[in-house]
Coordinates of C-alpha atoms in Angstrom, one line a residue:
X1 CA -65.1 51.7 6.9
X2 CA -61.6 51.4 8.3
X3 CA -62.8 52.8 11.6
X4 CA -65.6 50.2 11.8
X5 CA -63.3 47.3 11.0
X6 CA -60.9 48.5 13.7
X7 CA -63.8 48.6 16.2
X8 CA -64.8 45.0 15.3
X9 CA -61.2 43.8 15.5
X10 CA -61.0 45.3 19.0
X11 CA -64.1 43.4 20.2
X12 CA -62.8 40.2 18.7
X13 CA -59.4 40.5 20.4
X14 CA -60.7 41.4 23.8
X15 CA -63.4 38.7 23.7
X16 CA -65.5 40.9 26.0
X17 CA -68.3 43.5 25.7
X18 CA -69.3 46.2 28.0
X19 CA -72.9 45.0 28.6
X20 CA -74.1 43.5 31.8
X21 CA -73.1 40.0 30.6
X22 CA -69.3 39.7 30.0
X23 CA -68.9 37.4 27.0
X24 CA -65.6 35.7 26.2
X25 CA -64.4 35.3 22.6
X26 CA -63.9 31.6 21.7
X27 CA -60.3 32.2 20.6
X28 CA -59.5 33.7 24.1
X29 CA -61.3 30.8 25.8
X30 CA -59.1 28.4 23.9
X31 CA -55.9 30.2 25.0
X32 CA -57.1 30.1 28.6
X33 CA -57.8 26.4 28.2
X34 CA -54.4 25.7 26.7
X35 CA -52.6 27.6 29.4
X36 CA -54.5 25.8 32.2
X37 CA -53.8 22.4 30.6
X38 CA -50.1 23.1 30.1
X39 CA -49.8 24.1 33.8
X40 CA -51.6 21.0 34.9
X41 CA -49.6 18.6 32.7
X42 CA -46.3 20.0 34.2
X43 CA -47.1 18.3 37.5
X44 CA -49.5 15.5 36.4
X45 CA -48.3 11.9 36.7
X46 CA -47.5 10.1 33.4
X47 CA -50.5 8.5 31.7
X48 CA -53.1 10.8 33.1
X49 CA -55.6 12.8 31.1
X50 CA -56.2 16.5 31.7
X51 CA -59.6 18.1 31.0
X52 CA -60.2 21.9 31.5
X53 CA -63.6 23.5 31.9
X54 CA -63.8 27.3 31.8
X55 CA -66.3 29.3 33.7
X56 CA -67.8 32.8 33.1
X57 CA -66.7 36.2 34.1
X58 CA -68.8 38.1 36.7
X59 CA -71.8 39.5 34.7
X60 CA -71.5 42.8 36.7
X61 CA -68.1 43.6 35.2
X62 CA -67.8 46.7 33.0
X63 CA -64.5 46.3 31.1
X64 CA -63.2 48.9 28.7
X65 CA -62.5 47.8 25.2
X66 CA -59.1 46.2 24.8
X67 CA -57.0 45.2 21.7
X68 CA -54.9 42.6 23.4
X69 CA -55.8 40.4 26.4
X70 CA -53.0 38.3 28.0
X71 CA -54.1 35.1 29.9
X72 CA -51.7 34.1 32.8
X73 CA -51.6 31.8 35.8
X74 CA -51.6 34.0 39.0
X75 CA -48.8 33.4 41.5
X76 CA -49.7 30.9 44.2
X77 CA -52.8 29.7 42.4
X78 CA -53.2 25.9 42.1
X79 CA -52.9 24.3 38.6
X80 CA -55.3 21.5 39.5
X81 CA -58.9 21.4 40.7
X82 CA -60.9 24.6 41.0
X83 CA -58.6 27.4 40.1
X84 CA -58.5 30.8 38.3
X85 CA -56.7 32.1 35.2
X86 CA -55.9 35.8 35.1
X87 CA -56.8 38.0 32.2
X88 CA -55.1 41.4 31.8
X89 CA -55.6 44.1 29.2
X90 CA -52.1 45.0 27.8
X91 CA -53.3 47.3 25.0
X92 CA -56.5 49.3 25.5
X93 CA -58.2 52.5 26.7
X94 CA -57.8 51.2 30.2
X95 CA -55.6 48.6 31.8
X96 CA -57.7 46.1 33.7
X97 CA -57.0 42.8 35.3
X98 CA -59.6 40.2 36.1
X99 CA -59.7 36.4 36.8
X100 CA -61.7 33.7 35.1
X101 CA -62.8 30.6 37.1
X102 CA -61.6 27.2 35.7
X103 CA -61.9 23.6 36.8
X104 CA -59.0 21.3 35.9
X105 CA -59.6 17.6 36.1
X106 CA -56.7 15.1 36.0
X107 CA -58.0 11.6 35.3
X108 CA -55.8 8.7 36.3
X109 CA -55.7 5.2 37.8
X110 CA -55.7 5.3 41.6
X111 CA -56.6 3.2 44.7
X112 CA -60.1 3.6 46.0
X113 CA -62.2 2.0 48.7
X114 CA -63.8 -1.2 47.5
X115 CA -66.7 -0.6 50.0
X116 CA -67.7 1.9 52.6
X117 CA -65.0 1.8 55.3
X118 CA -65.2 3.2 58.8
X119 CA -62.5 5.2 60.5
X120 CA -60.0 3.1 62.4
X121 CA -60.0 0.1 60.0
X122 CA -56.7 -1.4 59.1
X123 CA -56.5 -1.6 55.3
X124 CA -56.1 -5.0 53.6
X125 CA -56.2 -6.0 50.0
X126 CA -59.9 -7.0 50.2
X127 CA -60.8 -3.4 51.1
X128 CA -59.1 -1.8 48.2
X129 CA -59.6 -1.5 44.4
X130 CA -58.3 0.4 41.4
X131 CA -60.4 2.8 39.4
X132 CA -60.0 5.7 37.0
X133 CA -60.8 8.9 39.0
X134 CA -60.3 12.6 38.9
X135 CA -57.2 12.8 41.2
X136 CA -57.5 16.6 41.2
X137 CA -61.0 16.6 42.6
X138 CA -59.9 16.9 46.2
X139 CA -56.6 17.8 47.9
X140 CA -54.2 15.1 49.0
X141 CA -52.0 12.6 47.3
X142 CA -53.5 9.4 45.9
X143 CA -51.8 6.0 45.6
X144 CA -51.3 3.9 42.4
X145 CA -50.5 0.6 44.1
X146 CA -52.7 -1.0 46.8
X147 CA -49.5 -2.6 48.3
X148 CA -48.5 0.9 49.5
X149 CA -51.5 1.0 51.8
X150 CA -51.6 -2.5 53.3
X151 CA -51.6 -2.2 57.1
X152 CA -52.3 1.5 57.1
X153 CA -55.2 2.8 59.4
X154 CA -57.9 5.1 58.2
X155 CA -58.2 8.4 60.1
X156 CA -61.7 9.0 58.8
X157 CA -64.5 7.0 57.0
X158 CA -64.4 6.5 53.3
X159 CA -67.4 6.0 51.0
X160 CA -67.4 3.1 48.5
X161 CA -65.3 4.0 45.4
X162 CA -63.8 7.1 47.2
X163 CA -60.1 7.6 46.6
X164 CA -57.8 6.7 49.4
X165 CA -55.8 9.9 49.9
X166 CA -52.9 10.6 52.2
X167 CA -54.9 12.9 54.6
X168 CA -57.4 10.0 55.2
X169 CA -54.6 7.9 56.7
X170 CA -53.3 7.9 60.3
X171 CA -49.7 9.0 60.6
X172 CA -47.4 6.0 61.3
X173 CA -45.2 5.9 64.4
X174 CA -41.8 4.9 63.2
X175 CA -40.1 4.6 66.6
X176 CA -40.6 5.3 70.3
X177 CA -38.8 7.7 72.6
X178 CA -35.5 6.2 73.8
X179 CA -34.9 4.0 70.8
X180 CA -31.7 4.2 68.8
X181 CA -32.3 5.6 65.4
X182 CA -30.3 6.1 62.2
X183 CA -29.8 9.8 61.4
X184 CA -29.0 10.8 57.9
X185 CA -27.5 14.3 57.7
X186 CA -28.2 15.8 54.3
X187 CA -26.3 18.6 52.7
X188 CA -25.6 19.9 49.2
X189 CA -24.2 16.9 47.3
X190 CA -23.4 14.8 50.4
X191 CA -25.0 12.6 53.1
X192 CA -23.5 11.4 56.4
X193 CA -25.1 8.6 58.4
X194 CA -24.8 8.2 62.2
X195 CA -26.8 6.9 65.2
X196 CA -28.6 8.8 67.9
X197 CA -31.2 8.4 70.7
X198 CA -34.7 9.6 70.0
X199 CA -35.9 12.0 72.6
X200 CA -39.6 11.6 71.6
X201 CA -41.8 9.3 69.5
X202 CA -41.1 9.5 65.8
X203 CA -44.4 10.2 64.0
X204 CA -44.4 10.0 60.2
X205 CA -43.5 13.4 58.7
X206 CA -43.1 15.2 62.0
X207 CA -40.1 16.8 63.5
X208 CA -38.3 14.8 66.3
X209 CA -35.3 15.7 68.6
X210 CA -32.4 13.3 68.8
X211 CA -29.3 13.1 71.1
X212 CA -26.0 12.0 69.7
X213 CA -23.4 10.1 71.7
X214 CA -21.4 13.4 72.1
X215 CA -24.4 14.9 73.9
X216 CA -25.3 17.2 71.1
X217 CA -29.1 17.5 70.5
X218 CA -30.5 18.1 67.0
X219 CA -33.9 18.2 65.4
X220 CA -34.8 16.2 62.3
X221 CA -37.8 14.5 60.6
X222 CA -39.0 11.0 61.1
X223 CA -39.0 9.4 57.6
X224 CA -39.0 5.6 58.2
X225 CA -38.5 2.7 60.5
X226 CA -36.0 4.1 63.0
X227 CA -34.9 6.6 60.5
X228 CA -34.4 10.4 60.8
X229 CA -33.4 12.9 58.2
X230 CA -31.4 15.9 59.4
X231 CA -31.1 18.7 56.8
X232 CA -27.9 20.8 57.0

């Protein structure tokens, strides 16, 4: 009887069987869901709602019985959208390590296209609306305030009600080659401002070379209207 109870306990803890269809125990599924939700909430904006859907293990798996399965978030795996949670056997006849597919949705208020918009259109208030969407459904940052997007140009078409994400916008040119720019040199615990001449156009988020009055040339990043950040 004790041997039978031990066998049943083993199957409950592992949440798997060795048949063609790998079946997860509900308690293990809940641990996976909680782990994925905790990881998503760590980076989710305030006021958003996280929903986790767990998938199924590959039905072809043959996993040895295990008394203890540890769920974990694999290194380098995204906490949002379509992702995977690792499952490793830490106490069993064989040490195995597999991954379980999950989908992590993060629902929040964001700016969307008020109608179908073509590439190249300059965004105005009439083109934009606010809606509750899954901000984790696609890569790219979303915007919570339409004012942040006024005057920006679309790099690709948007469908009606589609979120306006950063990759859908054309990069802004903050200054032209030859213009005088403010350079902010940033170091640990300090910042020093000076002026320099841009040697190329300053495209949003891209590196740009500048020449100081002394003749020294340095490379920084265009971050705003005639503004360059130079990390030290």
